[in-house]
Coordinates of C-alpha atoms in Angstrom, one line a residue:
M1 CA 10.4 -21.6 -1.7
T2 CA 9.3 -25.2 -1.0
S3 CA 11.3 -26.0 2.2
D4 CA 9.4 -27.2 5.3
R5 CA 11.3 -24.7 7.3
P6 CA 10.6 -21.0 7.0
F7 CA 14.2 -20.5 6.0
D8 CA 17.6 -21.2 7.5
P9 CA 18.5 -18.8 10.4
P10 CA 21.5 -16.6 10.5
S11 CA 24.5 -18.2 12.2
T12 CA 26.1 -14.9 13.4
A13 CA 25.0 -11.3 13.8
R14 CA 26.6 -10.1 10.6
G15 CA 27.8 -13.3 9.0
S16 CA 24.6 -15.2 8.3
R17 CA 26.1 -16.6 5.0
D18 CA 29.4 -18.0 4.1
L19 CA 30.5 -15.2 1.8
G20 CA 33.8 -16.9 1.0
A21 CA 31.9 -19.9 -0.5
A22 CA 30.2 -17.7 -3.0
R23 CA 33.4 -16.1 -4.2
L24 CA 34.1 -16.3 -7.9
P25 CA 37.4 -17.7 -9.3
F26 CA 38.0 -14.3 -10.8
P27 CA 38.4 -11.6 -8.1
D28 CA 35.6 -9.2 -7.6
I29 CA 36.6 -5.9 -9.3
S30 CA 33.3 -4.1 -9.0
G31 CA 33.6 -0.4 -8.1
R32 CA 34.9 2.9 -9.4
W33 CA 38.4 3.2 -10.8
K34 CA 40.6 6.1 -11.7
M35 CA 42.0 5.5 -15.2
V36 CA 45.0 6.8 -17.1
I37 CA 45.0 6.2 -20.8
S38 CA 48.3 6.4 -22.6
W39 CA 47.6 6.6 -26.4
Q40 CA 49.3 6.5 -29.7
R41 CA 47.9 7.0 -33.2
P42 CA 49.1 7.5 -36.8
R43 CA 49.8 11.1 -37.8
D44 CA 47.1 12.4 -40.1
E45 CA 46.8 15.2 -42.6
K46 CA 46.2 17.7 -39.8
M47 CA 49.5 16.7 -38.2
R48 CA 47.8 16.2 -34.8
D49 CA 49.8 14.8 -31.9
T50 CA 50.6 11.1 -32.2
E51 CA 50.7 10.3 -28.6
G52 CA 49.6 11.6 -25.1
T53 CA 47.8 10.7 -22.0
A54 CA 44.2 11.3 -20.8
N55 CA 42.5 10.8 -17.5
A56 CA 39.2 9.0 -17.2
E57 CA 36.9 7.2 -14.7
A58 CA 35.8 3.6 -15.1
V59 CA 32.8 2.0 -13.4
I60 CA 33.0 -1.8 -13.3
R61 CA 30.0 -4.0 -12.3
Q62 CA 30.3 -7.7 -11.6
S63 CA 27.5 -10.1 -10.8
D64 CA 27.1 -13.9 -11.3
G65 CA 30.2 -14.0 -13.4
K66 CA 29.1 -11.2 -15.7
I67 CA 31.4 -8.1 -15.9
T68 CA 30.7 -4.8 -17.6
M69 CA 33.0 -1.7 -17.7
E70 CA 31.9 1.8 -18.6
V71 CA 34.6 4.5 -19.2
F72 CA 33.9 8.2 -18.9
S73 CA 36.4 10.9 -20.1
S74 CA 36.2 14.5 -21.2
G75 CA 36.1 13.5 -24.9
S76 CA 34.1 10.3 -25.0
D77 CA 32.2 7.6 -23.2
S78 CA 32.5 3.8 -23.8
R79 CA 30.4 0.8 -23.0
T80 CA 31.1 -2.9 -22.9
I81 CA 30.6 -5.3 -25.8
L82 CA 32.2 -8.2 -24.1
A83 CA 34.2 -8.6 -20.9
Q84 CA 35.5 -12.2 -20.4
P85 CA 37.5 -13.1 -17.2
D86 CA 40.4 -15.5 -17.8
T87 CA 43.6 -16.7 -16.3
G88 CA 47.1 -15.9 -17.7
A89 CA 49.9 -18.3 -18.2
N90 CA 51.3 -17.6 -14.7
G91 CA 47.9 -18.1 -13.1
S92 CA 47.1 -14.4 -12.6
P93 CA 43.6 -13.0 -13.4
V94 CA 43.2 -11.5 -16.9
L95 CA 40.2 -9.6 -18.4
H96 CA 39.6 -9.7 -22.1
Y97 CA 37.7 -6.5 -22.8
M98 CA 35.9 -5.4 -26.0
Y99 CA 34.2 -2.0 -26.0
E100 CA 32.5 0.7 -28.1
V101 CA 33.5 4.3 -27.9
E102 CA 31.0 7.2 -28.4
P103 CA 32.8 10.5 -29.0
K104 CA 31.3 13.6 -27.4
S105 CA 30.3 16.6 -29.6
V106 CA 32.9 18.7 -27.8
G107 CA 36.4 17.7 -26.5
S108 CA 37.0 14.9 -29.0
D109 CA 38.9 14.5 -32.2
A110 CA 37.0 11.4 -33.2
G111 CA 34.0 11.9 -35.4
T112 CA 32.1 8.6 -35.3
L113 CA 31.7 5.5 -33.1
Y114 CA 34.6 3.2 -33.0
R115 CA 35.5 -0.1 -31.3
G116 CA 38.4 -1.3 -29.3
A117 CA 39.8 -4.3 -27.5
A118 CA 42.1 -4.7 -24.5
I119 CA 43.8 -7.3 -22.4
L120 CA 43.9 -6.2 -18.8
R121 CA 45.8 -8.0 -16.1
Y122 CA 44.9 -7.8 -12.4
D123 CA 47.7 -7.4 -9.9
E124 CA 46.4 -8.9 -6.7
Y125 CA 49.2 -7.3 -4.7
S126 CA 48.7 -3.7 -5.9
G127 CA 45.0 -4.0 -6.8
E128 CA 45.6 -2.4 -10.2
L129 CA 44.3 -3.3 -13.6
S130 CA 46.5 -2.6 -16.5
G131 CA 47.2 -3.7 -20.1
N132 CA 47.4 -2.7 -23.8
Y133 CA 44.6 -1.8 -26.1
W134 CA 43.9 -1.5 -29.8
T135 CA 41.1 0.3 -31.7
S136 CA 39.4 0.2 -35.1
Q137 CA 40.9 3.7 -35.8
F138 CA 44.3 2.1 -35.8
S139 CA 45.2 3.7 -32.5
K140 CA 46.7 1.8 -29.6
G141 CA 48.0 2.4 -26.1
H142 CA 47.9 1.4 -22.5
F143 CA 45.2 1.4 -19.8
K144 CA 46.1 1.7 -16.1
L145 CA 43.3 1.5 -13.5
V146 CA 43.5 2.2 -9.8
K147 CA 40.5 1.5 -7.6
E148 CA 39.1 4.4 -5.7
R149 CA 38.8 3.5 -2.0
S150 CA 38.2 6.5 0.2
T151 CA 35.2 8.5 -1.0
T152 CA 33.4 6.2 -3.4
P153 CA 30.3 4.0 -2.9
K154 CA 31.0 0.4 -1.9
S155 CA 31.8 -2.2 -4.4
S156 CA 29.8 -5.4 -4.6
A157 CA 32.7 -7.2 -2.8
E158 CA 31.8 -5.1 0.2
Y159 CA 28.1 -5.6 0.1
Q160 CA 27.1 -7.9 2.9
T161 CA 24.3 -10.4 2.3
V162 CA 21.2 -9.9 4.5
D163 CA 18.3 -12.1 5.5
A164 CA 15.6 -9.6 4.7
V165 CA 15.3 -6.7 2.2
L166 CA 12.6 -4.3 3.3
V167 CA 11.4 -1.8 0.7
T168 CA 9.0 1.1 1.2
A169 CA 7.6 3.4 -1.4
L170 CA 7.5 6.7 0.4
A171 CA 9.8 8.7 2.8
E172 CA 7.2 8.6 5.5
E173 CA 6.9 4.8 5.2
F174 CA 10.7 4.5 5.3
D175 CA 10.9 6.6 8.5
S176 CA 8.1 4.5 10.1
A177 CA 9.8 1.2 9.2
K178 CA 13.1 2.4 10.5
A179 CA 11.5 3.5 13.8
A180 CA 9.5 0.2 14.2
F181 CA 12.6 -2.0 13.5
S182 CA 14.9 0.0 15.8
E183 CA 15.5 -1.0 19.4
N184 CA 13.2 1.0 21.7
S185 CA 11.5 0.9 25.0
Q186 CA 8.0 0.0 23.6
Q187 CA 9.0 -3.4 22.2
D188 CA 11.6 -6.1 22.9
G189 CA 14.5 -6.3 20.6
G190 CA 15.4 -4.4 17.4
V191 CA 18.2 -2.9 15.4
R192 CA 20.7 -1.2 17.7
A193 CA 22.5 0.8 15.0
W194 CA 21.8 1.4 11.4
R195 CA 24.7 1.9 8.9
D196 CA 24.3 3.9 5.7
V197 CA 25.4 2.0 2.6
L198 CA 26.2 3.8 -0.6
T199 CA 26.3 1.7 -3.7
D200 CA 27.6 1.8 -7.2
F201 CA 24.2 0.9 -8.7
S202 CA 22.0 3.8 -7.6
A203 CA 20.2 2.0 -4.7
P204 CA 21.5 3.4 -1.4
Y205 CA 20.1 1.7 1.7
I206 CA 20.6 1.3 5.4
A207 CA 21.3 -2.0 7.1
G208 CA 21.4 -3.4 10.6
T209 CA 21.2 -6.5 12.7
F210 CA 18.0 -7.2 14.6
Y211 CA 18.6 -8.5 18.1
V212 CA 16.3 -10.2 20.6
N213 CA 17.6 -10.8 24.2
E214 CA 21.2 -10.1 23.1
R215 CA 20.9 -12.7 20.4
P216 CA 21.2 -11.7 16.7
L217 CA 18.0 -12.8 15.0
F218 CA 18.3 -11.5 11.4
D219 CA 20.1 -8.9 9.2
V220 CA 17.9 -6.4 7.4
A221 CA 18.4 -3.9 4.7
L222 CA 15.9 -1.0 4.4
A223 CA 15.5 1.1 1.2
R224 CA 13.1 3.3 -0.7
P225 CA 13.0 4.6 -4.3
T226 CA 12.9 8.3 -5.1
R227 CA 9.2 8.1 -6.0
M228 CA 6.4 5.7 -5.4
G229 CA 5.0 3.3 -8.0
S230 CA 5.8 -0.1 -9.5
I231 CA 8.6 1.0 -11.8
S232 CA 10.7 2.9 -9.3
T233 CA 10.1 0.3 -6.5
G234 CA 10.8 -2.6 -8.9
N235 CA 14.1 -1.1 -9.9
I236 CA 15.5 -0.8 -6.4
A237 CA 14.0 -4.1 -5.2
T238 CA 15.5 -6.0 -8.1
L239 CA 19.0 -4.5 -7.6
L240 CA 19.0 -5.2 -3.9
V241 CA 17.7 -8.7 -4.2
E242 CA 20.4 -9.4 -6.9
R243 CA 23.2 -7.9 -4.8
L244 CA 22.3 -8.8 -1.2
K245 CA 20.9 -12.3 -1.8
P246 CA 18.2 -12.1 0.9
K247 CA 16.0 -14.9 2.1
C248 CA 12.9 -12.7 1.8
L249 CA 11.7 -9.5 0.2
V250 CA 9.1 -7.6 2.3
M251 CA 7.3 -4.2 2.2
S252 CA 5.3 -2.1 4.6
G253 CA 3.4 1.2 4.0
V254 CA 0.0 2.5 3.3
C255 CA -2.9 1.5 1.0
A256 CA -6.6 2.1 0.4
G257 CA -8.8 -0.4 2.2
N258 CA -12.0 -2.0 1.2
P259 CA -14.7 -0.1 3.1
G260 CA -16.9 -3.2 3.4
D261 CA -14.2 -5.1 5.3
L262 CA -11.7 -2.7 6.9
E263 CA -11.6 0.4 8.9
L264 CA -9.1 3.3 8.7
G265 CA -5.9 2.2 10.4
D266 CA -6.5 -1.5 9.9
I267 CA -3.7 -3.7 8.4
V268 CA -3.8 -5.7 5.2
V269 CA -1.5 -8.7 4.7
S270 CA -1.0 -9.9 1.2
E271 CA -2.3 -13.4 0.6
L272 CA -1.7 -12.7 -3.0
A273 CA -1.1 -9.6 -5.2
Y274 CA -1.8 -8.8 -8.8
Q275 CA -1.8 -5.9 -11.3
Y276 CA -5.4 -5.1 -11.7
D277 CA -5.0 -2.7 -14.7
E278 CA -3.0 -5.2 -16.7
G279 CA -4.9 -6.5 -19.8
K280 CA -6.3 -5.2 -23.0
R281 CA -8.5 -2.2 -23.7
D282 CA -10.5 -1.9 -27.0
T283 CA -13.8 -0.4 -28.1
A284 CA -15.6 -3.1 -26.2
G285 CA -14.0 -2.1 -23.0
F286 CA -11.3 -3.5 -20.7
S287 CA -10.4 -7.2 -20.6
P288 CA -8.2 -8.0 -17.6
D289 CA -5.2 -10.4 -17.8
H290 CA -4.4 -10.9 -14.1
R291 CA -1.2 -12.8 -13.2
Q292 CA -1.2 -13.5 -9.4
A293 CA 1.8 -13.8 -7.1
R294 CA 1.0 -15.7 -4.0
I295 CA 2.9 -15.9 -0.7
S296 CA 4.0 -19.4 0.4
V297 CA 1.6 -21.6 2.3
Q298 CA 3.9 -21.5 5.4
W299 CA 3.9 -17.7 5.4
L300 CA 0.1 -17.5 4.8
H301 CA -0.5 -19.7 7.9
A302 CA 1.9 -17.5 9.9
A303 CA 0.2 -14.3 8.7
Q304 CA -3.2 -15.6 9.7
T305 CA -2.0 -16.0 13.3
L306 CA -0.9 -12.4 13.7
R307 CA -2.8 -10.6 16.5
P308 CA -2.8 -6.8 16.7
N309 CA -3.2 -6.4 20.4
T310 CA 0.5 -6.6 21.0
L311 CA 1.3 -3.7 18.7
P312 CA 2.1 -0.3 20.2
S313 CA -0.5 1.2 17.8
Y314 CA -3.3 -0.9 19.2
G315 CA -5.6 0.6 21.7
K316 CA -9.2 1.1 22.8
P317 CA -11.0 4.0 21.1
S318 CA -11.8 7.1 23.1
P319 CA -15.5 8.1 23.5
Y320 CA -14.8 10.9 20.9
D321 CA -13.4 8.3 18.4
Q322 CA -16.5 6.1 18.9
K323 CA -18.8 9.0 18.2
Q324 CA -16.9 10.1 15.1
W325 CA -16.7 6.6 13.8
L326 CA -20.5 6.2 14.0
L327 CA -21.3 9.7 12.6
Q328 CA -18.9 9.2 9.6
K329 CA -20.3 5.8 8.7
I330 CA -23.8 7.3 8.5
F331 CA -22.5 10.3 6.6
K332 CA -20.9 7.9 4.0
E333 CA -24.2 6.0 3.8
I334 CA -22.7 2.9 5.4
D335 CA -24.8 1.0 7.9
P336 CA -22.8 1.2 11.2
V337 CA -24.9 -1.6 12.8
S338 CA -23.8 -4.2 10.4
H339 CA -20.3 -3.0 9.8
P340 CA -17.7 -5.6 10.8
A341 CA -15.7 -3.0 12.8
R342 CA -18.6 -2.1 15.1
G343 CA -17.6 -4.7 17.7
R344 CA -14.1 -3.4 17.9
Y345 CA -15.3 0.2 18.5
F346 CA -18.1 -0.6 20.9
A347 CA -17.8 -3.0 23.8
E348 CA -21.0 -4.7 25.0
G349 CA -23.4 -2.0 26.3
E350 CA -21.5 1.0 24.8
W351 CA -23.4 1.1 21.5
P352 CA -26.9 2.1 22.9
E353 CA -25.3 4.5 25.3
T354 CA -23.4 6.3 22.5
V355 CA -26.5 6.5 20.2
E356 CA -28.6 7.9 23.1
Q357 CA -25.9 10.5 23.8
L358 CA -25.7 11.5 20.1
M359 CA -29.5 11.8 20.0
Q360 CA -29.5 14.0 23.1
D361 CA -26.8 16.2 21.5
G362 CA -29.1 16.6 18.4
L363 CA -26.6 15.0 16.0
V364 CA -28.7 11.9 15.1
E365 CA -32.3 10.8 15.0
L366 CA -34.2 7.6 14.4
D367 CA -35.8 7.3 11.0
G368 CA -37.9 4.1 11.1
G369 CA -35.5 1.4 12.0
K370 CA -32.4 3.3 11.1
V371 CA -30.3 6.1 12.6
R372 CA -29.7 9.1 10.4
L373 CA -27.8 12.4 10.8
T374 CA -29.6 15.6 11.6
E375 CA -28.5 18.9 10.0
D376 CA -26.3 19.5 13.0
G377 CA -24.9 16.0 12.6
V378 CA -24.0 16.6 9.0
R379 CA -22.3 19.9 10.0
R380 CA -20.4 18.1 12.8
V381 CA -19.0 15.5 10.3
Q382 CA -18.1 18.2 7.8
R383 CA -16.3 20.2 10.5
S384 CA -14.4 17.1 11.6
L385 CA -13.2 16.4 8.1
V386 CA -11.6 19.9 8.1
M387 CA -10.5 20.2 11.7
D388 CA -9.4 16.7 12.7
V389 CA -6.0 16.6 11.0
D390 CA -3.9 15.0 13.7
P391 CA -3.5 11.3 13.4
P392 CA -4.8 9.0 16.2
S393 CA -2.2 7.5 18.6
T394 CA -4.0 4.2 19.0
L395 CA -6.9 2.4 17.4
P396 CA -8.7 -1.0 17.8
I397 CA -7.0 -2.2 14.6
L398 CA -7.6 -5.5 12.8
I399 CA -5.0 -7.5 10.9
K400 CA -6.7 -9.2 7.9
T401 CA -5.1 -11.4 5.2
G402 CA -6.4 -11.3 1.6
P403 CA -5.7 -10.1 -2.0
I404 CA -4.0 -6.8 -2.7
A405 CA -4.6 -5.2 -6.1
S406 CA -1.9 -3.0 -7.5
G407 CA -2.4 -0.3 -10.1
N408 CA -0.5 2.5 -11.7
G409 CA -2.5 5.4 -10.3
V410 CA -3.9 6.8 -7.1
V411 CA -7.6 5.9 -6.7
K412 CA -10.2 8.1 -5.1
D413 CA -13.3 7.5 -7.3
G414 CA -15.2 5.3 -4.8
V415 CA -16.2 2.8 -7.6
T416 CA -13.0 0.8 -8.2
W417 CA -14.0 -1.8 -5.6
N418 CA -17.1 -2.8 -7.6
S419 CA -15.0 -2.8 -10.8
L420 CA -12.6 -5.2 -9.2
K421 CA -15.4 -7.5 -8.4
V422 CA -16.6 -7.4 -12.0
M423 CA -13.1 -8.2 -13.1
G424 CA -13.1 -11.4 -11.1
Q425 CA -11.7 -10.7 -7.7
R426 CA -14.5 -10.0 -5.3
S427 CA -12.5 -10.2 -2.0
V428 CA -9.8 -7.6 -2.6
L429 CA -8.8 -6.0 0.7
G430 CA -6.4 -3.3 -0.4
I431 CA -5.5 -1.1 -3.4
E432 CA -2.0 0.3 -3.9
M433 CA 0.8 0.5 -6.5
E434 CA 3.7 -1.8 -5.6
A435 CA 2.7 -5.2 -4.1
A436 CA 2.4 -7.1 -7.4
T437 CA 5.9 -6.0 -8.4
I438 CA 7.3 -7.1 -5.0
G439 CA 5.6 -10.5 -5.4
E440 CA 6.9 -11.0 -8.9
I441 CA 10.5 -10.1 -8.1
A442 CA 10.5 -12.5 -5.2
R443 CA 8.9 -15.2 -7.3
Q444 CA 11.6 -14.9 -9.9
A445 CA 14.3 -14.9 -7.3
G446 CA 12.9 -18.0 -5.5
I447 CA 12.6 -16.3 -2.1
E448 CA 9.8 -15.6 0.4
W449 CA 7.9 -12.4 0.2
I450 CA 5.1 -10.5 1.9
V451 CA 3.5 -7.0 1.8
I452 CA 1.9 -5.6 4.9
K453 CA 0.1 -2.2 4.6
G454 CA -2.1 0.0 6.7
V455 CA -5.4 1.5 5.5
M456 CA -5.1 5.2 5.2
D457 CA -8.3 5.8 3.1
H458 CA -11.1 4.0 1.3
A459 CA -10.2 5.1 -2.3
D460 CA -13.3 7.4 -2.3
P461 CA -13.8 11.2 -2.7
N462 CA -13.4 11.6 1.1
K463 CA -9.8 10.5 0.7
Q464 CA -7.5 12.4 3.1
D465 CA -4.2 12.0 4.8
R466 CA -5.1 12.1 8.5
Y467 CA -4.6 8.3 8.9
K468 CA -1.5 8.1 6.7
S469 CA 1.2 8.3 9.3
F470 CA -0.8 6.0 11.6
A471 CA -1.2 3.4 8.8
A472 CA 2.5 3.5 8.0
R473 CA 3.5 3.1 11.6
A474 CA 1.0 0.3 12.3
S475 CA 2.0 -1.7 9.2
A476 CA 5.7 -1.5 10.0
E477 CA 5.0 -2.7 13.5
A478 CA 3.0 -5.7 12.1
L479 CA 5.8 -6.5 9.7
R480 CA 8.3 -6.4 12.5
L481 CA 6.2 -8.8 14.5
F482 CA 5.8 -11.1 11.5
L483 CA 9.5 -11.3 10.7
M484 CA 10.4 -11.9 14.4
T485 CA 8.0 -14.9 14.5
R486 CA 9.4 -16.3 11.2
F487 CA 13.1 -16.0 12.1
E488 CA 12.5 -17.3 15.6
A489 CA 10.7 -20.3 14.2
A490 CA 13.6 -20.9 11.8
M491 CA 16.1 -20.7 14.6
A492 CA 14.0 -23.1 16.7
A493 CA 13.8 -25.6 13.8
A494 CA 17.5 -25.4 13.2
S495 CA 18.3 -26.1 16.8
E496 CA 16.0 -29.1 16.9
G497 CA 17.4 -30.4 13.6

């Protein structure tokens, strides 16, 4: 997206786009239809019936002028070869439909694949599709289709466009995003009521309008796939972007964070994303072929101005958290003195007091110019890894913008960070599975995108889930703040223009 403005703001709470202007000349017939097939065929040597009726179900999909119709019955299934919308002599909508029928092994008299063609007329008063058909088996007949309205998923005519599609990879991330974007007492504004939307393309989602000070700011759809990973996430994101025509595609959730830059609970914002395991592997090793997706310059500048101290998950660490942070860094053979997070965990004067207290407790000792764990200190850390399972409520989190590397597997080897440096990207902040896919889908659609994820582990053998829920919550809060600033900027630009 190359506009000087972040994007155009919604004009109303639910009508942020002129849906009528996007309406096709041919009516939208997407959805599920009950179908009655009246058939006739020549009598054969087995003297089978020459006419009768059969019930079936049709699923029609329509997008960007393309129409497909699948028909399912007890004896066969059919799929579209060609469906061409047209206008009859009296100006009424007509669908020219060519199809291929695959008989089932049971419940069908037909033995092989055959083809057919039909001319279906749409009655705009009754809402019915009907017309004659002919097949390559020399049979013919009549189709009558009546759209299901009461218990079926919504058709694409009923899908409302939104301003933002928010995708998460896990159920816990979905719940955290829903909570963060809902109106509550901790933050101003939010979605007052979510509505469940069933679809005819296997991508259910919830949707709502985000309000600030009684003013509708943007419409958002929130969805997740049935399992994590780029394939499942890519499928649902593609379908929702195609149907809902959003201005941006965004994602929140959890990731592994680079231990040299980030602490557990910190937040990574995608400056760019790429698939790090894409390339060629041969006897000489792996040769990467990285294709990067970058967020826009406007969104990068906005992301770099995010400050975490307004988030509900932000807070000063307790004395216990300070001690555990110091002990675990030494346990992992990371110098806590030079670690970039030390200043966030220890205010001026607190560091020497904490070290002195740990020395008095017999948990650390000085070894030359460094602090090392005593045997009691090692046991203390090992015990905490087992006993400290509840997530923290607040942390002195940092929001940092940089590259995110996506891969097809969960990493806990502790060496992938060095591998990424060797492969040409030395400043990777996060490792996860979906960001590159989100970036590519948005790039192809020509819309804005961003992925914001919280650090739940460091992709090392000490990987555990204690920080998972905190990371999911904090990342959703950061994404909420980011979208608020973007849409408010868009609204201000529109009013000035």
